[in-house]
GROMACS .gro file of C-alpha atoms in nm:
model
  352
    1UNK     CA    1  -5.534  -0.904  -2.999
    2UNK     CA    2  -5.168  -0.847  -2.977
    3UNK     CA    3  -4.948  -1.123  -3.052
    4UNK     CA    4  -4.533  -1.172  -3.043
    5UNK     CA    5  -4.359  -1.414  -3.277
    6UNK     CA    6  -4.080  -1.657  -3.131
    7UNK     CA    7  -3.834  -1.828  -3.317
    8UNK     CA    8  -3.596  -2.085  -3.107
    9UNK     CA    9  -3.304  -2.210  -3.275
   10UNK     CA   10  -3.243  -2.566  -3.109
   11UNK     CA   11  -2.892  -2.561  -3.310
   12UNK     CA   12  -2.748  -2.252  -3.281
   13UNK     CA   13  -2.367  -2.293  -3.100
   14UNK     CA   14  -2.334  -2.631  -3.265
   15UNK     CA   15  -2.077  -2.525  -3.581
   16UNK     CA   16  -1.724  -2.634  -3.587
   17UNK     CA   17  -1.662  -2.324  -3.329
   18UNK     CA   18  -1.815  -2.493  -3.150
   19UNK     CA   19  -1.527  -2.768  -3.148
   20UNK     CA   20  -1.195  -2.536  -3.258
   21UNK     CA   21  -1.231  -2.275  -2.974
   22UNK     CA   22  -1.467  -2.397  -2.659
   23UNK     CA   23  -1.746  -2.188  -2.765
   24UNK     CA   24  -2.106  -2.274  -2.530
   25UNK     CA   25  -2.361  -2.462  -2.635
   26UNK     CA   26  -2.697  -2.437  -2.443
   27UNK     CA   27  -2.875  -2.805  -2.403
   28UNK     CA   28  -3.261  -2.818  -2.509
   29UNK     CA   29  -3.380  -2.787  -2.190
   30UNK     CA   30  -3.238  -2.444  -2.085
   31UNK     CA   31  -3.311  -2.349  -2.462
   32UNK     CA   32  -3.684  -2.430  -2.349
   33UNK     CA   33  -3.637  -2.196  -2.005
   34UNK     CA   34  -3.520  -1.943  -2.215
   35UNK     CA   35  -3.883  -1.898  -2.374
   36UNK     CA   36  -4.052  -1.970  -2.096
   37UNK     CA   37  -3.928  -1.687  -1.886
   38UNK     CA   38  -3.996  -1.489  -2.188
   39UNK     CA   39  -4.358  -1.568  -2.200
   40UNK     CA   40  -4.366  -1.453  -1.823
   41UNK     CA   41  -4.295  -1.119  -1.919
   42UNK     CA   42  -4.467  -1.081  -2.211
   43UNK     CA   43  -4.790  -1.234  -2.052
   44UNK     CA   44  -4.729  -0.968  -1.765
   45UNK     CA   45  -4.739  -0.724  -1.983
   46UNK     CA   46  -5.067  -0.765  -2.155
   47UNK     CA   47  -4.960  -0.973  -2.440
   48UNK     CA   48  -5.249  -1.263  -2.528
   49UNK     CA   49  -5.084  -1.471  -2.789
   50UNK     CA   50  -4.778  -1.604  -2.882
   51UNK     CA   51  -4.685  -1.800  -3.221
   52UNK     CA   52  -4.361  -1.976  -3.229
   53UNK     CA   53  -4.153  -2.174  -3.516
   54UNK     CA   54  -4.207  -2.568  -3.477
   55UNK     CA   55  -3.919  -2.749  -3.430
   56UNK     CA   56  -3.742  -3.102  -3.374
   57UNK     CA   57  -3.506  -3.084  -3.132
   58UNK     CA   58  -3.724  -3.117  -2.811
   59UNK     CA   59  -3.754  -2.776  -2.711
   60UNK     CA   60  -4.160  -2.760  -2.772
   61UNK     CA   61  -4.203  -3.129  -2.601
   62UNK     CA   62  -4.039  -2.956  -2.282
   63UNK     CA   63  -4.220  -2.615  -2.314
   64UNK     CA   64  -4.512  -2.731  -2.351
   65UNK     CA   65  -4.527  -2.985  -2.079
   66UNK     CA   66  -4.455  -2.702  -1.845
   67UNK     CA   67  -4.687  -2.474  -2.012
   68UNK     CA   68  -4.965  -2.765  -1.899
   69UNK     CA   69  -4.879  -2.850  -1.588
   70UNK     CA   70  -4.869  -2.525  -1.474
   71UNK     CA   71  -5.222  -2.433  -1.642
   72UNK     CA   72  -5.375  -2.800  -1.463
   73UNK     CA   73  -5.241  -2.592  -1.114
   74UNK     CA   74  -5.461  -2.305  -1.200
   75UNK     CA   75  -5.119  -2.050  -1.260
   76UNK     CA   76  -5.197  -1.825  -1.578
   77UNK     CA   77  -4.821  -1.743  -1.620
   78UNK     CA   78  -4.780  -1.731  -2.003
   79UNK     CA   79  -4.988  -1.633  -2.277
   80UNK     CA   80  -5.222  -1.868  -2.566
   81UNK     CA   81  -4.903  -2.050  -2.717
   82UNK     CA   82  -4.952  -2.191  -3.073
   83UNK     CA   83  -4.741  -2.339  -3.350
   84UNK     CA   84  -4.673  -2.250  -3.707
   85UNK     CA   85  -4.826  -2.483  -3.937
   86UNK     CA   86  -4.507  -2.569  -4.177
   87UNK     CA   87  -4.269  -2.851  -4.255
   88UNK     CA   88  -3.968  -2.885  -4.033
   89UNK     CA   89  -3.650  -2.918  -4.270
   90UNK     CA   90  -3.391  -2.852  -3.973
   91UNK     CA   91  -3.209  -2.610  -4.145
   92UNK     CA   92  -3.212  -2.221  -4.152
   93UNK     CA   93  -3.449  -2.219  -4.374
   94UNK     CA   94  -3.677  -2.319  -4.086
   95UNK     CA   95  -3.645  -1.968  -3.956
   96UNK     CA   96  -3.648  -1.793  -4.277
   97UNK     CA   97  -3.975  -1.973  -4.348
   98UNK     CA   98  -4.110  -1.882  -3.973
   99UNK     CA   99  -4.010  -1.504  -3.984
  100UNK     CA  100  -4.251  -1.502  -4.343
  101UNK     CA  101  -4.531  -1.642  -4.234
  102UNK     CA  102  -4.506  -1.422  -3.819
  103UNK     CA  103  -4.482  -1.095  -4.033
  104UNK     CA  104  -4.733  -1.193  -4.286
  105UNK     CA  105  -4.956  -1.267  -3.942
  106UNK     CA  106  -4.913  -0.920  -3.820
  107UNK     CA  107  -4.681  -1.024  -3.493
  108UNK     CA  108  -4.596  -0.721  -3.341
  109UNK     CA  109  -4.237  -0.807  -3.298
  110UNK     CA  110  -4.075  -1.165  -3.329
  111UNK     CA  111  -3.805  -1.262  -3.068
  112UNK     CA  112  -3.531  -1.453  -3.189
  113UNK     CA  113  -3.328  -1.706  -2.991
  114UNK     CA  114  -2.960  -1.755  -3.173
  115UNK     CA  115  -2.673  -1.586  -3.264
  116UNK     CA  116  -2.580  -1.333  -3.527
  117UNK     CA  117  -2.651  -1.637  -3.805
  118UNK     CA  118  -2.991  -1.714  -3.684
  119UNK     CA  119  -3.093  -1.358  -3.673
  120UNK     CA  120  -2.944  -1.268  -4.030
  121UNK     CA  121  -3.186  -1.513  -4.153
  122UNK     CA  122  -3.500  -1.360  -3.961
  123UNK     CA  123  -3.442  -1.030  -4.092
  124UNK     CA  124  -3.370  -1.105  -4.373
  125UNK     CA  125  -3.729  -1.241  -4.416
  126UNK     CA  126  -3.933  -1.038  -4.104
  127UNK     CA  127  -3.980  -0.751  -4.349
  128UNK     CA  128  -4.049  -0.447  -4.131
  129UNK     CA  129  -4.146  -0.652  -3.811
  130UNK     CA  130  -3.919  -0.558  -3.552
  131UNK     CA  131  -3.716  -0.854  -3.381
  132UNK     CA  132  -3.539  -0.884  -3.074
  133UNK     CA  133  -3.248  -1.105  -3.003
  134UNK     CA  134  -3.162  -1.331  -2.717
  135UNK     CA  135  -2.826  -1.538  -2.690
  136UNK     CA  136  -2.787  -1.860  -2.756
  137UNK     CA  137  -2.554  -1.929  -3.012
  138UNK     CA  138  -2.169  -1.910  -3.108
  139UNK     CA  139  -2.058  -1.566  -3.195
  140UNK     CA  140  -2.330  -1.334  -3.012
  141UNK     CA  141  -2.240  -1.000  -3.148
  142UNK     CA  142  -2.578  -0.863  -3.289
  143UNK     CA  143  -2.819  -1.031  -3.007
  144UNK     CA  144  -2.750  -0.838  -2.646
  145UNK     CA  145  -2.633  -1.068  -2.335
  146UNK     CA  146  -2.955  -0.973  -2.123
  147UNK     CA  147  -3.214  -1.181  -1.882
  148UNK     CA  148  -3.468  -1.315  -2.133
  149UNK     CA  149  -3.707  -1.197  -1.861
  150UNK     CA  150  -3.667  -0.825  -1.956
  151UNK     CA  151  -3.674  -0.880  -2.263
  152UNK     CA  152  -4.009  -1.088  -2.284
  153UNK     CA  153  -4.137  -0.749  -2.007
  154UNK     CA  154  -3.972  -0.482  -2.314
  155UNK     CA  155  -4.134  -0.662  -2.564
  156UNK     CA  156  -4.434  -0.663  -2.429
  157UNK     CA  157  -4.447  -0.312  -2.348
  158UNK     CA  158  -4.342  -0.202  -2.716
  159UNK     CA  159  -4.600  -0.427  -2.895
  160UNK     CA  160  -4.914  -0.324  -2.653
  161UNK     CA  161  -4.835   0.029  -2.736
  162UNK     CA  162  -4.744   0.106  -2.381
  163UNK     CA  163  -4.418   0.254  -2.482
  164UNK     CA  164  -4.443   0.515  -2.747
  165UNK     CA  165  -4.243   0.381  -3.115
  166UNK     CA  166  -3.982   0.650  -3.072
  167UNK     CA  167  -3.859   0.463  -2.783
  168UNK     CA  168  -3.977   0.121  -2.813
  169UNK     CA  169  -3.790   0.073  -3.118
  170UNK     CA  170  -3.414   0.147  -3.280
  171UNK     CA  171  -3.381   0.169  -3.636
  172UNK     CA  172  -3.051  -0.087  -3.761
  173UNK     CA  173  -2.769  -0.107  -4.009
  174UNK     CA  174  -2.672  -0.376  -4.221
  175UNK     CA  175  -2.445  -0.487  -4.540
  176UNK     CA  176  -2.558  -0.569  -4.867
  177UNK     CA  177  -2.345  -0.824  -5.064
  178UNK     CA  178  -2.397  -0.870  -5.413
  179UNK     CA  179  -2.247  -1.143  -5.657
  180UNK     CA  180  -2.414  -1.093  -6.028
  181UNK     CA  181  -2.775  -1.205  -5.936
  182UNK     CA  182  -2.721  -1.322  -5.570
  183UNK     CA  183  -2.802  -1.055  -5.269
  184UNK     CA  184  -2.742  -1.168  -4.916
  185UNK     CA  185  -2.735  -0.938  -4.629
  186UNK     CA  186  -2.486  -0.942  -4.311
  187UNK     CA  187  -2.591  -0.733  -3.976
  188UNK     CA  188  -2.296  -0.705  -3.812
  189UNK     CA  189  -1.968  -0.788  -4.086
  190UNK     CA  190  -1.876  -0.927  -4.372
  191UNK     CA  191  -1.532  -1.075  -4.411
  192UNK     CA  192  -1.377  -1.138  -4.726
  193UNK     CA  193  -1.185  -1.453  -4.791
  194UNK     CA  194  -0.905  -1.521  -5.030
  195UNK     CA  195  -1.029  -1.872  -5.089
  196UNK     CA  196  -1.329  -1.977  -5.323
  197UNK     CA  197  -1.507  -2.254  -5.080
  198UNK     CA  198  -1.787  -2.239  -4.789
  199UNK     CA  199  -1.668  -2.539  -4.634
  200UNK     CA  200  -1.759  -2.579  -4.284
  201UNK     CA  201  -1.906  -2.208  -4.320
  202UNK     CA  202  -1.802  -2.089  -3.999
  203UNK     CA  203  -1.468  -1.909  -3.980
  204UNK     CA  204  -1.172  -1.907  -3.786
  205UNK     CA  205  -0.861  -1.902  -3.907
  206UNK     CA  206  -0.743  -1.556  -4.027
  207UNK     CA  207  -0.440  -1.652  -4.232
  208UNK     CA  208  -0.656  -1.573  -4.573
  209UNK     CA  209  -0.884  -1.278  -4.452
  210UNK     CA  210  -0.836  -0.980  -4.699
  211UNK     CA  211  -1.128  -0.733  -4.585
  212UNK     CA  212  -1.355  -0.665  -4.325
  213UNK     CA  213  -1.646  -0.472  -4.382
  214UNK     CA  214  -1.892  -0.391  -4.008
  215UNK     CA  215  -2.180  -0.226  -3.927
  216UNK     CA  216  -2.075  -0.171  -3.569
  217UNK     CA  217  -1.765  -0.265  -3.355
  218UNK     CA  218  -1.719  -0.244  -2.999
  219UNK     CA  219  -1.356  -0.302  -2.782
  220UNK     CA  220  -1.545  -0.559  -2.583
  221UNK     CA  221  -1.684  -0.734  -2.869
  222UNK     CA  222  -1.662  -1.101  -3.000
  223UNK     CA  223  -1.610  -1.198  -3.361
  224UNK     CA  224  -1.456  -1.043  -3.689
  225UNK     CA  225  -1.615  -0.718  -3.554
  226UNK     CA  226  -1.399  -0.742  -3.281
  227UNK     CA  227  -1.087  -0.646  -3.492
  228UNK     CA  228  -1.308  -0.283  -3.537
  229UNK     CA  229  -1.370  -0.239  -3.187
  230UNK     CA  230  -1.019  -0.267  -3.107
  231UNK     CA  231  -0.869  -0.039  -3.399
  232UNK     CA  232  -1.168   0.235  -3.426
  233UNK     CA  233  -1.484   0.147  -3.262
  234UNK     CA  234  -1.827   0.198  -3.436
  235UNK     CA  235  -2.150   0.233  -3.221
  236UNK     CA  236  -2.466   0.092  -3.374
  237UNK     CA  237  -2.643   0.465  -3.439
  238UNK     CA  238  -2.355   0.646  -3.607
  239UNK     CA  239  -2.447   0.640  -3.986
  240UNK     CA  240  -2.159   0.482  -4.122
  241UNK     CA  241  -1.928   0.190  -4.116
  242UNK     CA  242  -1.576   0.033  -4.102
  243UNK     CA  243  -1.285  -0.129  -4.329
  244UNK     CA  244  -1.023  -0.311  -4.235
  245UNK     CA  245  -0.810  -0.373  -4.505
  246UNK     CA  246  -0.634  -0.736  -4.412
  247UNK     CA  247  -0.277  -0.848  -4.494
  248UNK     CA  248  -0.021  -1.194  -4.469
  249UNK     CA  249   0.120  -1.183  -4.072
  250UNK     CA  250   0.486  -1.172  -4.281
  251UNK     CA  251   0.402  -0.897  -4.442
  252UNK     CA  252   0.152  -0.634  -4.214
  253UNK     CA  253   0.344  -0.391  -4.010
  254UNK     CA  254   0.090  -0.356  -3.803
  255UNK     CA  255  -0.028  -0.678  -3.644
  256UNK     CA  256  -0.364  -0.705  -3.390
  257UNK     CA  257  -0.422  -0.934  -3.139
  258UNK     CA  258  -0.835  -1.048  -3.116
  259UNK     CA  259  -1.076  -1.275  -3.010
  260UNK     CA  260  -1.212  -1.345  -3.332
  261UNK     CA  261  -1.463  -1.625  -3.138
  262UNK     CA  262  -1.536  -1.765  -2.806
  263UNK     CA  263  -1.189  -1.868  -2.663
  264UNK     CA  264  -1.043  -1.835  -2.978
  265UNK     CA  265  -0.781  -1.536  -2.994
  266UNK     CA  266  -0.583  -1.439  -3.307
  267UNK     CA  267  -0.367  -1.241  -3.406
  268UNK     CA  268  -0.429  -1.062  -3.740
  269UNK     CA  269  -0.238  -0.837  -3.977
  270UNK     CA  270  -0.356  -0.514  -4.054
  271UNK     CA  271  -0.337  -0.282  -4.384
  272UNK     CA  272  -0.553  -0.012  -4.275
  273UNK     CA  273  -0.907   0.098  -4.160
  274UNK     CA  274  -1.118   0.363  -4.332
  275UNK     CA  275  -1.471   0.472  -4.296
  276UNK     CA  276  -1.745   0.318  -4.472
  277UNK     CA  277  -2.078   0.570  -4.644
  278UNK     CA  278  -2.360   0.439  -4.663
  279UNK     CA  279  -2.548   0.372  -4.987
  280UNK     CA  280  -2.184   0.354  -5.153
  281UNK     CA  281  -2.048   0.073  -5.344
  282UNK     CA  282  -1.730  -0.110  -5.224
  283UNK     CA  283  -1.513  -0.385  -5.391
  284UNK     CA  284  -1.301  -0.653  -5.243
  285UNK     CA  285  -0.935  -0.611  -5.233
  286UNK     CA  286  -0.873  -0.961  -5.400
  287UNK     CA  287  -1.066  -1.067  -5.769
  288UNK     CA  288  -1.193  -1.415  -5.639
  289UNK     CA  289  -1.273  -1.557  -5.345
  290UNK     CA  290  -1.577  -1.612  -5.066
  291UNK     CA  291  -1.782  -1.365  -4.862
  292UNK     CA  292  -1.804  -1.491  -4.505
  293UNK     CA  293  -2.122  -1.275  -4.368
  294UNK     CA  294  -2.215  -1.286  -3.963
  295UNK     CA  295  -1.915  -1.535  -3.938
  296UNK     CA  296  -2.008  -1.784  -4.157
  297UNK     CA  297  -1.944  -1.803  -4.553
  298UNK     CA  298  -2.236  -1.803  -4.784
  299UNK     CA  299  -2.102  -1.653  -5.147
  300UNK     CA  300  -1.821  -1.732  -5.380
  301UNK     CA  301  -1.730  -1.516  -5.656
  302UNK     CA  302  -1.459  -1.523  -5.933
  303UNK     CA  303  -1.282  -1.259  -6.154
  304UNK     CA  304  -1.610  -1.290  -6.408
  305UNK     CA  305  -1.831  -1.226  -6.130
  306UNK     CA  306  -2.024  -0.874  -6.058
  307UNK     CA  307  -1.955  -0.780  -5.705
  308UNK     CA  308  -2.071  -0.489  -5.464
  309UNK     CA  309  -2.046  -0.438  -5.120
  310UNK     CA  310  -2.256  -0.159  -4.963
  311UNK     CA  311  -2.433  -0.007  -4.607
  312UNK     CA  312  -2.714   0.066  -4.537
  313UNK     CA  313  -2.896   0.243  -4.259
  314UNK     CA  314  -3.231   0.264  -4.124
  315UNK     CA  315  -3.266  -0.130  -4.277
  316UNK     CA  316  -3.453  -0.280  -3.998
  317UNK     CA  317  -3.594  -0.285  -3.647
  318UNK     CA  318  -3.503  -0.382  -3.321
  319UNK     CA  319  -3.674  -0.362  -2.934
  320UNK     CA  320  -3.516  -0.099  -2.789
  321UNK     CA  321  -3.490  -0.308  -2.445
  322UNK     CA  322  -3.352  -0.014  -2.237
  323UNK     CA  323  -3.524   0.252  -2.331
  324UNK     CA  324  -3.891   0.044  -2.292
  325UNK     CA  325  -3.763  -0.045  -1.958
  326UNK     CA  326  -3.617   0.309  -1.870
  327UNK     CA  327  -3.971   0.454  -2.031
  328UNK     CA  328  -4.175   0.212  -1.782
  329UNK     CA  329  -3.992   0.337  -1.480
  330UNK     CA  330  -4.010   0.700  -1.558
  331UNK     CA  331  -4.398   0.652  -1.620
  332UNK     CA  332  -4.497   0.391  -1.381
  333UNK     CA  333  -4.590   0.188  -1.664
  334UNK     CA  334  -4.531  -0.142  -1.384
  335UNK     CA  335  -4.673  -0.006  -1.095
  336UNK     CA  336  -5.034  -0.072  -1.000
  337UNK     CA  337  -5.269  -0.014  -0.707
  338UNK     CA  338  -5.289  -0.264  -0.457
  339UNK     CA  339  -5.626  -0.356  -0.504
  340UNK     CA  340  -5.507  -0.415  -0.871
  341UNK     CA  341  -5.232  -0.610  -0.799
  342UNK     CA  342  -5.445  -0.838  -0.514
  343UNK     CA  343  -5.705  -0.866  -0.835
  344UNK     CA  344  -5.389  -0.994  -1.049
  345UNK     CA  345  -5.274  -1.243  -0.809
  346UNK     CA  346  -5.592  -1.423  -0.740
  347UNK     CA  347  -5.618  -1.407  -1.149
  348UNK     CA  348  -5.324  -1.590  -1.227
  349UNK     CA  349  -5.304  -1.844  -0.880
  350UNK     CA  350  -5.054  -1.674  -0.672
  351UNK     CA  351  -5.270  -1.590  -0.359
  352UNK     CA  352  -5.292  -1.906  -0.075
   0.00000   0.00000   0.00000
């Protein structure tokens, strides 16, 4: 039986972003949409189960009302839907919780709806189950704008076996911070901050940025990584990453103007950029401070502290969504006889 993991976020988009800089927020009920058009294209693609974190902020009530009415009409649209069996604390550790117990299932991947926070935490857990990331929250680096449709279809064809591993899946970089005993991970950047709070967590204001270390950066980014894409973009294969050394406005001769969040555009002074090895360690420019990783600040450290910043490559696995969808149309992977198809409609209620 092949089965696909699904963990919703029902607050991603709601930090202080959120409020500073007009960033979106998607209400519960497109939230629910979101999975449901999923679920078509993982059902048409052979998947039979689905598992999916429990939550309390209404998207299950609405998804699975749907999910019933439509089965009461006779339409077999999506596949067996069940819930997690674990206690709903409304905080990340929700989805850190929900990525343990989908890998220690077996789920052949686990699709994650959030932004670059939410999925930090799932990988960070999923051990070597591949994820794949859909939208929804504030800074959407590391999760792809796509049609949750196509992804729910790629999905499905990786997991069934359909499309072969060495294109169903991409192999991912991330950072590794380390302060004395503490390790948290960052997939996209880690930005470190002159001042020794977390705060509201998510970041905004540049004034007291003093590094940025990234994975990837792209010119038409969003986020800290942004400020890479714009001075030396980084694609997410090369083996290597970026960085930025950050300085005062007053005293940076070179300044650089970037949207550092959703309708939020700053202007930031810059030291210099150098390349990043992997499996290298890297210290921060200033002795005490915070570690903001994904966007929002996790660590503190001091000038007792033990603190290492390094890459590293081939660290996870993502859906490869164009190359399982590029695979399928080279190989007719969606095409089907018409006597299959007829068979397929009458199966699922389409035919009148």
């Amino acid at each position: 039986m092949t089965k696909v993991g699904i963990i919703a976020n029902p607050v991603s988009a709601r930090d202080i972003r959120r409020i500073v800089s007009h960033a979106g927020n998607l209400p519960i009920n497109d939230r629910a949409n979101i999975v449901l058009r999923m679920l078509t294209g993982l059902m048409a693609t052979g998947v039979e189960e689905v598992v999916i974190m429990p939550e309390n902020g209404g998207i299950r009530t609405q998804l699975m009302r749907t999910i019933d009415r439509e089965s009461r009409m006779g339409h077999l649209r999506f596949p067996r839907v069940s819930y997690l069996d674990m206690p709903v604390t409304c905080t990340s550790d929700d989805s850190a919780e929900a990525a343990r117990q989908m890998h220690d299932q077996g789920v052949g991947a686990i699709v994650v709806l959030g932004g670059d926070g939410t999925n930090r935490v799932v990988v960070s857990r999923c051990g070597n189950t591949p994820i794949a990331g859909v939208s929804t929250g504030t800074n959407n680096a590391f999760p792809e704008l796509r049609e949750p449709t196509i992804t729910g279809l790629a999905v499905g064809l990786a997991v069934t076996g359909q499309v072969p591993c060495d294109h169903a899946y991409s192999y991912n970089k991330r950072l590794e911070v380390r302060v004395n005993d503490q390790r948290e991970i960052a997939l996209v950047d880690v930005a470190v901050v002159s001042e020794r709070f977390i705060g509201a967590r998510a970041i905004w204001k540049t004034a007291n940025f003093r590094d940025l270390f990234v994975t990837f950066g792209r010119p038409d980014g969003i986020g800290m990584s942004s400020i890479i894409g714009l001075l030396a973009p980084l694609d997410r294969q090369t083996p290597e990453g970026r960085r930025a050394r950050l300085l005062p406005l007053e005293t940076a001769k070179t300044r650089l103007v970037a949207p550092i969040a959703p309708g939020l555009i700053e202007e930031v002074g810059i030291g210099g950029v150098e390349k990043v090895l992997p499996d290298t360690v890297y210290l921060p420019s200033v002795s005490a401070g915070s570690f903001a990783l994904d966007g929002e600040r996790e660590l503190t450290f001091s000038e007792t502290c033990d603190v290492s910043i390094r890459l590293q490559t081939d660290a996870f696995r993502t859906v490869n969504v164009p190359d399982c969808m590029a695979y399928a149309a080279r190989h007719g992977l969606l095409t089907r006889a018409a006597s299959e198809a007829l068979r397929t409609a009458h199966q699922t209620g389409r035919t009148t």
